[in-house]
Coordinates of N, CA and C in Angstrom, one line a residue:
Chain A
T1 N -20.5 -33.4 -77.3 CA -21.6 -32.3 -77.2 C -22.4 -32.6 -78.8
Q2 N -23.8 -32.7 -78.4 CA -24.8 -32.7 -79.5 C -25.2 -31.4 -80.0
L3 N -25.2 -31.5 -81.4 CA -25.7 -30.4 -82.0 C -26.9 -30.7 -82.9
L4 N -27.5 -30.1 -83.0 CA -29.0 -30.0 -84.0 C -28.6 -28.6 -85.1
E5 N -28.4 -28.9 -86.3 CA -28.4 -27.7 -87.4 C -29.7 -27.5 -87.8
Q6 N -30.2 -26.5 -87.5 CA -31.5 -26.1 -88.1 C -31.4 -25.3 -89.3
S7 N -32.2 -25.5 -90.6 CA -32.4 -24.5 -91.5 C -33.4 -24.7 -92.2
P8 N -34.0 -23.4 -92.9 CA -33.1 -22.1 -92.8 C -33.4 -21.5 -91.5
Q9 N -32.6 -20.5 -91.4 CA -32.8 -19.7 -90.2 C -33.8 -18.8 -90.1
F10 N -34.0 -18.1 -91.7 CA -35.3 -17.2 -91.7 C -36.0 -17.7 -93.1
L11 N -37.1 -17.5 -93.2 CA -37.8 -17.8 -93.9 C -39.2 -17.0 -94.3
S12 N -39.4 -16.1 -95.5 CA -40.5 -15.3 -95.8 C -41.1 -15.8 -96.9
I13 N -42.4 -16.2 -97.0 CA -42.8 -16.7 -98.2 C -44.3 -15.9 -98.2
Q14 N -44.9 -16.3 -99.2 CA -46.2 -15.7 -99.6 C -47.5 -17.0 -99.2
E15 N -48.5 -16.5 -98.7 CA -49.7 -17.4 -98.4 C -49.8 -18.4 -99.5
G16 N -50.0 -19.3 -99.3 CA -50.5 -20.5 -100.3 C -49.2 -21.1 -100.7
E17 N -47.8 -21.0 -100.4 CA -46.9 -21.7 -100.9 C -46.5 -22.8 -99.8
N18 N -45.4 -23.6 -100.3 CA -45.2 -24.7 -99.6 C -43.8 -24.5 -98.9
L19 N -43.3 -25.2 -97.8 CA -42.1 -25.0 -97.3 C -41.8 -26.1 -96.4
T20 N -40.2 -26.2 -96.6 CA -39.8 -27.5 -95.6 C -38.4 -26.8 -94.6
V21 N -38.6 -27.2 -93.5 CA -37.5 -26.7 -92.3 C -37.1 -28.1 -92.2
Y22 N -35.5 -28.0 -91.9 CA -34.8 -29.1 -91.6 C -34.1 -29.1 -90.5
C23 N -33.9 -30.3 -89.5 CA -33.0 -30.4 -88.5 C -32.0 -31.3 -88.7
N24 N -30.7 -31.3 -88.7 CA -29.8 -32.5 -88.9 C -28.6 -32.4 -87.5
S25 N -28.3 -33.5 -87.9 CA -27.1 -33.8 -86.5 C -26.4 -34.9 -87.0
S26 N -25.3 -35.2 -86.4 CA -24.5 -36.2 -86.6 C -24.7 -37.4 -85.5
S27 N -25.4 -36.8 -84.4 CA -26.0 -37.6 -83.3 C -27.4 -38.4 -83.4
V28 N -27.4 -39.5 -82.5 CA -28.8 -40.2 -82.8 C -29.3 -39.6 -81.6
F29 N -30.5 -39.4 -81.8 CA -31.5 -39.0 -80.8 C -32.7 -39.8 -80.5
S30 N -33.3 -40.1 -79.4 CA -34.1 -41.2 -78.9 C -35.5 -40.4 -79.5
S31 N -35.8 -39.4 -79.2 CA -37.0 -38.6 -79.9 C -36.6 -37.0 -80.2
L32 N -37.4 -36.9 -80.9 CA -37.3 -35.4 -81.6 C -38.7 -34.7 -81.5
Q33 N -38.7 -33.4 -80.7 CA -39.7 -32.7 -80.8 C -39.8 -31.3 -81.7
W34 N -41.0 -31.1 -81.9 CA -41.1 -29.8 -82.9 C -42.0 -28.8 -82.2
Y35 N -41.5 -27.8 -82.0 CA -42.3 -26.6 -81.0 C -42.7 -25.4 -82.0
R36 N -43.6 -24.6 -82.0 CA -43.7 -23.3 -82.4 C -44.0 -22.3 -81.5
Q37 N -43.3 -21.2 -81.8 CA -43.3 -20.2 -80.6 C -43.7 -18.9 -81.3
E38 N -44.7 -18.4 -80.7 CA -45.1 -17.0 -81.0 C -44.5 -15.9 -80.6
P39 N -44.2 -14.7 -80.7 CA -43.6 -13.4 -80.2 C -44.3 -13.5 -78.7
G40 N -43.5 -13.3 -77.4 CA -43.8 -13.0 -76.2 C -44.6 -14.3 -75.7
E41 N -44.7 -15.3 -76.3 CA -45.2 -16.6 -75.7 C -44.2 -18.0 -75.5
G42 N -44.5 -18.9 -74.9 CA -43.6 -19.9 -74.8 C -43.7 -21.0 -76.0
P43 N -43.0 -21.8 -76.1 CA -43.1 -22.9 -77.2 C -43.9 -23.8 -77.0
V44 N -45.0 -24.0 -78.0 CA -46.1 -25.0 -78.0 C -45.6 -26.2 -78.7
L45 N -45.9 -27.3 -78.4 CA -45.4 -28.5 -78.9 C -46.3 -28.8 -79.8
L46 N -45.7 -29.2 -81.1 CA -46.4 -29.6 -82.3 C -46.5 -31.0 -82.5
V47 N -45.4 -32.0 -82.0 CA -45.5 -32.9 -82.4 C -43.9 -33.9 -81.6
T48 N -44.0 -35.0 -81.3 CA -42.8 -35.6 -80.7 C -43.0 -37.0 -81.8
V49 N -41.8 -37.2 -82.2 CA -41.6 -38.3 -83.3 C -40.3 -39.4 -82.2
V50 N -40.5 -40.7 -82.4 CA -39.4 -41.2 -81.7 C -39.2 -42.6 -82.4
T51 N -39.5 -43.0 -83.5 CA -39.2 -44.2 -84.3 C -38.7 -43.8 -85.5
G52 N -37.3 -44.4 -85.9 CA -36.8 -43.9 -87.3 C -37.6 -44.2 -88.4
G53 N -37.7 -43.2 -89.5 CA -38.5 -43.2 -90.6 C -39.9 -43.0 -90.3
E54 N -40.3 -42.5 -88.9 CA -41.8 -42.2 -88.6 C -42.2 -40.7 -89.4
V55 N -43.5 -40.8 -90.0 CA -44.1 -39.4 -90.5 C -45.2 -39.3 -89.4
K56 N -45.5 -38.0 -89.4 CA -46.7 -37.6 -88.4 C -47.5 -36.5 -89.2
K57 N -48.8 -36.4 -89.5 CA -49.2 -35.3 -90.2 C -50.1 -34.5 -89.1
L58 N -50.1 -33.3 -89.1 CA -50.8 -32.5 -88.3 C -51.5 -31.5 -89.0
K59 N -52.8 -31.9 -89.8 CA -53.7 -30.8 -90.7 C -52.5 -30.6 -92.0
R60 N -52.1 -29.4 -92.0 CA -51.1 -29.1 -93.1 C -49.8 -29.5 -93.0
L61 N -49.5 -29.9 -91.8 CA -48.0 -29.9 -91.3 C -47.5 -31.6 -91.4
T62 N -46.5 -31.9 -92.1 CA -45.8 -33.3 -92.1 C -44.5 -33.2 -91.5
F63 N -44.6 -34.1 -90.6 CA -43.1 -34.3 -89.8 C -42.7 -35.7 -90.1
Q64 N -41.3 -35.7 -90.5 CA -40.5 -36.8 -90.5 C -39.4 -36.9 -89.9
F65 N -39.2 -38.1 -89.3 CA -37.9 -38.4 -88.5 C -36.7 -39.4 -89.4
G66 N -35.9 -39.1 -89.4 CA -34.8 -39.9 -90.3 C -34.8 -41.2 -90.0
D67 N -34.5 -42.4 -90.8 CA -34.5 -43.6 -90.6 C -33.3 -44.0 -89.3
A68 N -32.1 -43.2 -89.3 CA -31.2 -43.1 -88.5 C -31.4 -42.6 -87.1
R69 N -32.4 -41.7 -87.2 CA -32.8 -40.6 -85.9 C -31.4 -39.8 -85.9
K70 N -31.3 -39.3 -86.6 CA -30.4 -38.1 -86.7 C -30.6 -36.7 -87.4
D71 N -31.9 -36.7 -87.9 CA -32.2 -35.6 -88.6 C -33.8 -36.0 -88.8
S72 N -34.5 -34.4 -89.0 CA -36.1 -34.6 -89.1 C -36.4 -33.6 -90.0
S73 N -37.6 -33.2 -90.4 CA -38.0 -32.3 -91.4 C -39.4 -32.0 -90.9
L74 N -39.7 -30.7 -91.1 CA -41.1 -30.2 -91.0 C -41.5 -29.7 -92.3
H75 N -42.7 -30.0 -93.0 CA -43.2 -29.6 -94.2 C -44.3 -29.1 -94.2
I76 N -44.8 -27.7 -94.5 CA -46.1 -27.2 -94.4 C -46.5 -26.9 -95.7
T77 N -47.7 -27.5 -96.1 CA -48.4 -27.5 -97.2 C -49.3 -26.0 -97.1
A78 N -49.4 -25.0 -98.4 CA -50.3 -24.1 -98.6 C -50.3 -23.3 -97.3
A79 N -49.0 -22.5 -97.1 CA -48.9 -21.8 -95.8 C -50.0 -21.0 -95.7
Q80 N -50.1 -20.5 -94.4 CA -51.2 -19.4 -93.9 C -50.3 -18.5 -93.0
P81 N -50.9 -17.2 -93.0 CA -50.2 -16.1 -92.2 C -50.5 -16.5 -90.7
G82 N -51.2 -17.4 -90.3 CA -51.2 -18.0 -88.9 C -50.0 -18.9 -88.4
D83 N -49.6 -19.4 -89.7 CA -48.4 -20.5 -89.7 C -47.2 -19.6 -89.2
T84 N -47.2 -18.3 -89.0 CA -46.2 -17.2 -88.7 C -45.7 -17.6 -87.4
G85 N -44.1 -17.7 -87.0 CA -43.9 -17.9 -86.0 C -42.3 -18.5 -85.9
L86 N -41.8 -18.8 -84.8 CA -40.3 -19.4 -84.7 C -40.7 -20.8 -84.4
Y87 N -40.2 -21.9 -85.3 CA -40.0 -23.4 -85.3 C -38.8 -23.8 -84.6
L88 N -39.1 -24.5 -83.6 CA -37.8 -25.2 -83.0 C -37.9 -26.5 -82.9
C89 N -36.8 -27.2 -83.6 CA -36.8 -28.6 -83.3 C -35.9 -28.9 -81.8
A90 N -36.0 -29.9 -81.5 CA -35.3 -30.3 -80.2 C -35.2 -31.6 -79.9
G91 N -33.9 -32.1 -79.8 CA -33.9 -33.7 -79.9 C -33.5 -34.0 -78.4
G92 N -34.1 -35.2 -78.0 CA -33.8 -35.8 -76.5 C -33.0 -37.2 -76.7
S93 N -32.3 -37.5 -75.8 CA -31.3 -38.5 -75.9 C -31.8 -39.6 -75.3
G94 N -32.5 -39.4 -74.1 CA -32.9 -40.2 -73.1 C -32.0 -40.9 -72.0
G95 N -32.5 -41.7 -71.3 CA -31.3 -42.3 -70.2 C -30.7 -41.0 -69.4
S96 N -29.6 -41.1 -69.0 CA -29.1 -40.1 -68.1 C -28.7 -38.8 -68.8
N97 N -28.9 -38.6 -70.1 CA -28.8 -37.5 -70.9 C -30.0 -37.0 -71.0
Y98 N -30.5 -36.1 -70.2 CA -32.0 -35.5 -70.2 C -32.0 -34.4 -70.9
K99 N -30.8 -33.7 -71.0 CA -31.0 -32.4 -71.6 C -31.7 -32.5 -73.2
L100 N -32.6 -31.4 -73.4 CA -33.0 -31.4 -74.9 C -31.9 -30.4 -75.6
T101 N -31.6 -31.0 -76.8 CA -30.4 -30.2 -77.7 C -31.7 -29.5 -78.8
F102 N -31.5 -28.2 -78.7 CA -32.2 -27.4 -79.6 C -31.8 -26.9 -80.7
G103 N -32.2 -26.8 -81.8 CA -31.8 -26.1 -82.9 C -31.9 -24.6 -82.7
K104 N -31.5 -23.7 -83.8 CA -31.4 -22.5 -83.4 C -32.7 -21.9 -84.0
G105 N -33.3 -22.8 -84.4 CA -34.7 -22.1 -84.7 C -34.8 -21.7 -86.2
T106 N -36.2 -21.5 -86.6 CA -36.4 -21.0 -88.2 C -37.7 -20.1 -88.0
L107 N -37.4 -18.9 -88.4 CA -38.4 -17.8 -88.0 C -39.1 -17.6 -89.5
L108 N -40.3 -18.2 -89.4 CA -41.4 -18.2 -90.5 C -42.2 -17.1 -90.4
T109 N -42.2 -16.4 -91.8 CA -43.2 -15.3 -92.1 C -44.1 -15.7 -92.9
V110 N -45.1 -15.8 -93.0 CA -46.1 -15.7 -93.9 C -46.8 -14.8 -94.5
N111 N -46.8 -14.2 -95.7 CA -47.4 -12.7 -96.1 C -48.6 -13.2 -96.6
P112 N -49.5 -12.4 -96.3 CA -51.0 -12.3 -97.0 C -51.0 -12.0 -98.3
Chain B
D1 N -58.2 -27.6 -68.5 CA -57.2 -28.0 -69.2 C -55.9 -28.1 -68.1
A2 N -55.2 -29.4 -68.3 CA -53.8 -29.6 -67.5 C -52.8 -28.4 -68.6
M3 N -52.1 -27.9 -67.7 CA -51.3 -26.8 -68.2 C -50.1 -26.4 -67.3
V4 N -49.1 -25.7 -67.8 CA -48.3 -24.7 -67.1 C -48.2 -23.5 -67.0
I5 N -48.5 -22.9 -66.0 CA -48.8 -21.4 -65.8 C -47.5 -20.7 -65.1
Q6 N -47.3 -19.4 -65.5 CA -46.3 -18.9 -65.2 C -46.9 -17.5 -64.7
N7 N -46.4 -16.8 -63.7 CA -46.6 -15.7 -63.3 C -45.6 -15.0 -62.8
P8 N -45.4 -13.6 -63.0 CA -46.1 -12.7 -63.7 C -45.9 -12.8 -65.3
R9 N -46.6 -12.5 -66.2 CA -46.3 -12.6 -67.4 C -44.9 -11.6 -68.0
Y10 N -45.2 -10.4 -67.4 CA -44.2 -9.4 -67.5 C -43.6 -9.2 -66.3
Q11 N -42.3 -8.8 -65.9 CA -42.0 -8.2 -64.6 C -40.8 -7.4 -65.0
V12 N -41.0 -6.0 -64.3 CA -39.9 -5.1 -64.4 C -39.1 -5.0 -63.2
T13 N -38.0 -4.9 -63.1 CA -37.4 -4.9 -61.9 C -35.9 -3.9 -62.1
Q14 N -35.3 -3.6 -61.1 CA -34.5 -2.7 -61.2 C -33.0 -3.2 -60.9
F15 N -31.8 -2.7 -61.5 CA -30.6 -3.3 -61.2 C -30.4 -3.7 -60.0
G16 N -30.2 -4.9 -59.7 CA -29.4 -5.4 -58.5 C -30.8 -5.6 -57.3
K17 N -32.1 -5.5 -57.8 CA -32.9 -5.7 -56.9 C -33.5 -7.2 -57.4
P18 N -33.6 -8.0 -56.1 CA -34.0 -9.3 -56.1 C -35.5 -9.7 -56.6
V19 N -35.5 -10.5 -57.7 CA -36.9 -10.8 -58.3 C -37.2 -12.3 -58.2
T20 N -38.4 -12.7 -57.8 CA -38.7 -14.1 -58.0 C -39.9 -14.6 -59.2
L21 N -39.6 -15.1 -59.7 CA -40.9 -15.6 -60.8 C -41.3 -17.2 -60.3
S22 N -42.5 -17.3 -60.7 CA -43.2 -18.5 -60.2 C -43.7 -19.2 -61.5
C23 N -43.8 -20.4 -61.3 CA -44.3 -21.4 -62.2 C -45.3 -22.4 -61.4
S24 N -46.4 -22.9 -62.1 CA -47.1 -23.9 -61.5 C -47.9 -24.6 -62.7
Q25 N -48.1 -26.4 -62.3 CA -48.2 -27.1 -63.4 C -49.4 -28.1 -62.8
T26 N -50.4 -28.4 -63.7 CA -51.5 -29.1 -63.2 C -51.1 -30.6 -63.9
L27 N -50.3 -30.8 -64.6 CA -50.0 -31.8 -65.1 C -49.5 -32.9 -64.3
N28 N -49.1 -32.7 -63.2 CA -48.9 -33.8 -62.1 C -47.5 -34.6 -62.8
H29 N -46.5 -33.7 -63.3 CA -45.2 -34.0 -63.5 C -44.1 -34.0 -62.9
N30 N -43.3 -34.8 -62.9 CA -42.3 -35.0 -61.9 C -40.9 -34.0 -62.1
V31 N -40.9 -33.4 -63.4 CA -39.6 -32.8 -63.5 C -40.2 -31.5 -63.9
M32 N -39.6 -30.2 -63.4 CA -39.8 -29.0 -63.5 C -38.3 -28.3 -64.1
Y33 N -38.6 -27.6 -65.1 CA -37.0 -26.9 -65.8 C -37.7 -25.5 -65.5
W34 N -36.3 -24.8 -65.7 CA -36.1 -23.4 -66.0 C -35.3 -23.2 -67.2
Y35 N -35.8 -22.3 -68.1 CA -34.9 -22.1 -69.3 C -34.9 -20.4 -69.4
Q36 N -33.6 -19.9 -69.9 CA -33.5 -18.6 -70.2 C -33.7 -18.4 -71.7
Q37 N -34.4 -17.4 -72.1 CA -34.3 -17.3 -73.8 C -34.2 -15.9 -74.1
K38 N -32.9 -15.8 -74.8 CA -32.9 -14.1 -75.4 C -33.4 -14.2 -76.6
S39 N -33.8 -13.1 -77.1 CA -34.2 -12.7 -78.6 C -33.6 -13.5 -79.5
S40 N -34.5 -14.2 -80.3 CA -34.1 -14.6 -81.4 C -33.0 -16.0 -81.2
Q41 N -33.2 -16.6 -80.0 CA -32.3 -17.6 -79.5 C -33.2 -18.8 -79.0
A42 N -32.1 -19.9 -79.2 CA -33.0 -21.0 -78.5 C -33.2 -20.8 -77.1
P43 N -34.1 -21.6 -76.4 CA -33.9 -21.8 -74.9 C -32.7 -22.4 -74.7
K44 N -32.2 -21.6 -73.4 CA -31.1 -22.4 -72.5 C -31.6 -22.7 -71.2
L45 N -31.1 -24.1 -70.9 CA -31.6 -24.8 -69.5 C -30.7 -24.0 -68.7
L46 N -31.5 -23.5 -67.5 CA -30.7 -23.1 -66.2 C -30.4 -24.1 -65.2
F47 N -31.6 -24.9 -64.9 CA -31.6 -26.0 -63.9 C -33.0 -26.7 -64.1
H48 N -33.0 -27.7 -63.3 CA -34.2 -28.4 -63.2 C -34.5 -29.3 -61.8
Y49 N -35.8 -29.5 -61.4 CA -35.8 -30.7 -60.3 C -36.5 -31.6 -60.7
Y50 N -35.8 -32.9 -60.2 CA -36.5 -34.2 -60.4 C -36.9 -34.3 -59.1
D51 N -38.4 -34.2 -59.2 CA -39.2 -34.2 -57.7 C -38.3 -33.4 -56.9
K52 N -38.0 -33.6 -55.6 CA -37.2 -32.5 -54.7 C -35.8 -32.6 -55.3
D53 N -35.3 -33.3 -56.0 CA -33.7 -33.4 -56.5 C -33.5 -32.0 -57.3
F54 N -32.4 -31.0 -56.6 CA -32.2 -30.0 -57.8 C -30.9 -30.3 -58.5
N55 N -31.0 -29.8 -59.7 CA -29.9 -30.2 -60.6 C -29.6 -29.1 -61.5
N56 N -28.2 -28.2 -61.1 CA -27.9 -26.9 -62.0 C -27.3 -27.3 -62.9
E57 N -27.4 -26.6 -64.1 CA -26.4 -26.6 -65.0 C -25.1 -26.0 -64.7
A58 N -24.1 -26.4 -65.3 CA -22.8 -26.3 -64.9 C -22.2 -24.7 -64.9
D59 N -23.1 -24.4 -66.3 CA -22.6 -22.8 -66.5 C -23.8 -22.0 -66.1
T60 N -24.6 -22.3 -65.2 CA -25.7 -21.3 -64.7 C -25.1 -20.5 -63.7
P61 N -25.1 -19.0 -63.8 CA -24.8 -18.2 -62.8 C -25.2 -18.6 -61.4
D62 N -24.2 -18.3 -60.2 CA -24.9 -18.2 -58.8 C -25.7 -17.2 -58.7
N63 N -26.1 -16.4 -59.4 CA -26.9 -15.1 -59.3 C -28.6 -15.9 -59.5
F64 N -28.6 -17.1 -59.9 CA -30.0 -17.7 -60.3 C -30.1 -18.9 -59.3
Q65 N -31.3 -18.9 -58.5 CA -31.4 -19.9 -57.6 C -32.7 -20.4 -58.0
S66 N -33.3 -21.5 -57.5 CA -34.5 -22.1 -57.7 C -35.0 -22.7 -56.3
R67 N -36.4 -22.8 -56.3 CA -36.9 -23.6 -55.0 C -38.2 -24.1 -55.5
R68 N -38.5 -25.5 -55.1 CA -40.0 -26.4 -55.5 C -40.3 -26.7 -54.3
P69 N -41.3 -25.7 -53.7 CA -41.8 -26.0 -52.1 C -42.8 -27.2 -52.6
N70 N -43.4 -27.5 -53.8 CA -44.3 -28.5 -53.8 C -44.2 -29.3 -55.0
T71 N -44.8 -30.4 -55.3 CA -44.3 -31.0 -56.7 C -45.2 -30.0 -57.8
S72 N -46.0 -29.2 -57.7 CA -46.8 -28.6 -58.4 C -46.2 -26.9 -58.9
F73 N -45.2 -26.5 -58.0 CA -44.8 -25.1 -58.2 C -43.5 -25.0 -57.8
C74 N -42.8 -24.1 -58.4 CA -41.4 -24.0 -58.8 C -41.0 -22.6 -58.8
L75 N -40.0 -21.9 -58.2 CA -39.7 -20.7 -58.3 C -38.3 -20.4 -58.9
L76 N -38.0 -19.4 -59.5 CA -36.9 -19.0 -59.9 C -36.4 -17.5 -59.3
D77 N -35.5 -17.6 -58.6 CA -35.0 -16.4 -58.0 C -33.7 -16.1 -58.7
I78 N -33.6 -14.5 -58.8 CA -32.4 -13.9 -59.4 C -32.2 -12.8 -58.4
R79 N -31.0 -13.3 -57.7 CA -30.5 -12.3 -56.6 C -30.3 -11.2 -56.7
S80 N -29.5 -10.7 -57.8 CA -29.1 -9.3 -58.0 C -29.2 -9.1 -59.8
P81 N -30.1 -8.9 -60.3 CA -30.4 -9.0 -61.6 C -29.6 -7.9 -62.2
G82 N -28.9 -8.3 -63.4 CA -28.3 -7.3 -64.0 C -28.5 -7.1 -65.5
L83 N -28.2 -6.0 -66.3 CA -29.0 -6.0 -67.5 C -28.9 -6.9 -68.3
G84 N -27.7 -7.9 -68.1 CA -27.7 -9.1 -69.0 C -28.7 -10.0 -68.8
D85 N -29.3 -10.0 -67.6 CA -30.5 -11.1 -67.5 C -31.8 -10.6 -68.0
A86 N -32.0 -9.5 -68.3 CA -33.2 -9.3 -69.2 C -33.4 -10.4 -70.5
A87 N -34.5 -11.1 -70.1 CA -34.7 -12.3 -71.0 C -36.3 -12.7 -71.0
M88 N -36.7 -13.7 -71.6 CA -37.8 -14.4 -71.2 C -37.2 -15.7 -70.5
Y89 N -38.1 -15.9 -69.4 CA -37.8 -17.2 -68.8 C -39.0 -18.2 -69.1
L90 N -38.4 -19.3 -69.3 CA -39.7 -20.3 -69.5 C -39.5 -21.4 -68.6
C91 N -40.6 -21.7 -68.3 CA -40.8 -22.9 -67.2 C -41.4 -24.1 -68.2
A92 N -40.9 -25.3 -68.1 CA -41.2 -26.8 -68.6 C -41.4 -27.5 -67.7
T93 N -42.2 -28.6 -68.1 CA -42.5 -29.9 -67.2 C -42.5 -31.2 -68.3
S94 N -42.0 -32.2 -67.4 CA -41.9 -33.2 -68.2 C -42.4 -34.5 -67.2
R95 N -42.9 -35.3 -67.6 CA -43.2 -36.5 -66.9 C -42.1 -37.2 -66.2
D96 N -41.2 -37.5 -66.6 CA -39.9 -38.1 -66.4 C -38.9 -37.2 -67.2
L97 N -37.3 -37.5 -67.1 CA -36.4 -36.9 -67.3 C -36.5 -37.0 -69.1
W98 N -36.7 -38.2 -70.0 CA -36.7 -38.3 -71.1 C -37.9 -38.0 -71.8
D99 N -39.0 -37.6 -71.1 CA -40.2 -37.3 -71.8 C -40.4 -35.8 -72.5
T100 N -41.5 -35.9 -73.0 CA -41.7 -34.5 -73.9 C -41.9 -33.5 -72.8
Q101 N -41.3 -32.5 -73.1 CA -41.3 -31.4 -72.2 C -42.5 -30.3 -72.7
Y102 N -43.2 -29.7 -71.8 CA -44.1 -29.0 -72.1 C -43.9 -27.6 -71.4
F103 N -43.9 -26.6 -72.1 CA -43.8 -25.2 -71.8 C -44.9 -24.3 -71.2
G104 N -44.3 -23.3 -70.4 CA -45.4 -22.3 -70.1 C -45.2 -21.3 -71.0
P105 N -45.9 -20.1 -71.0 CA -46.1 -19.0 -71.6 C -44.8 -18.1 -71.4
G106 N -44.2 -18.4 -70.4 CA -43.1 -17.6 -70.0 C -43.1 -16.2 -69.4
T107 N -42.1 -15.5 -68.8 CA -42.2 -14.4 -67.9 C -41.1 -13.6 -68.5
R108 N -41.6 -12.5 -69.0 CA -40.6 -11.3 -70.1 C -40.0 -10.7 -68.8
L109 N -38.7 -10.8 -68.7 CA -38.2 -9.9 -67.5 C -37.5 -8.8 -68.1
T110 N -37.6 -7.5 -67.8 CA -37.2 -6.5 -67.9 C -36.3 -5.9 -66.8
V111 N -35.0 -5.3 -67.0 CA -34.3 -4.8 -66.0 C -33.7 -3.5 -66.3
L112 N -34.2 -2.4 -65.3 CA -34.0 -1.1 -65.6 C -32.6 -0.5 -65.0

């Protein structure tokens, strides 16, 4: 069974601070997705990373896929209240193992 | 814009009264998934359709069924909802089994 350990589970910060969320596993993933989910809404895809060592930037968000494709991080610079939400990482294994393995999520609150 | 649409967004039903949730997609994706998400938890896969082929997860209760009348449309039937079935139900699609999944906004089910 593949597991994705996501940390921290809860994070409350002030506007303007930086933060990093981590997803770690002992398993190799062929791809890893990051989603953001607001209360009462479905997860919205932020990024997909597929190559070991890959770094992708989306405005103030930086996503990194580990060299061995077992871990990933999401770094937010100068957080804003609009960044508040549940951040989910999800790993895909490809081939016949179609199921996404989800982390338990990081609930981020950015206070004005 | 291509998207995943779920109706209704909120559904209230009575204990034991059958309910059907719907999902449609304009992405022309082959795969459609149904997830159950309870408060502060990651989504849990119930089943998926690859084209017309239905694939049930081993731990999905018999109370949950699904239909896919055409490639753009998928239904989730809960035959006899219990209080424990109150949750957010998410539909997702992907082009193929190992591709990135895109989620709909979800249907919040309340069981009275």
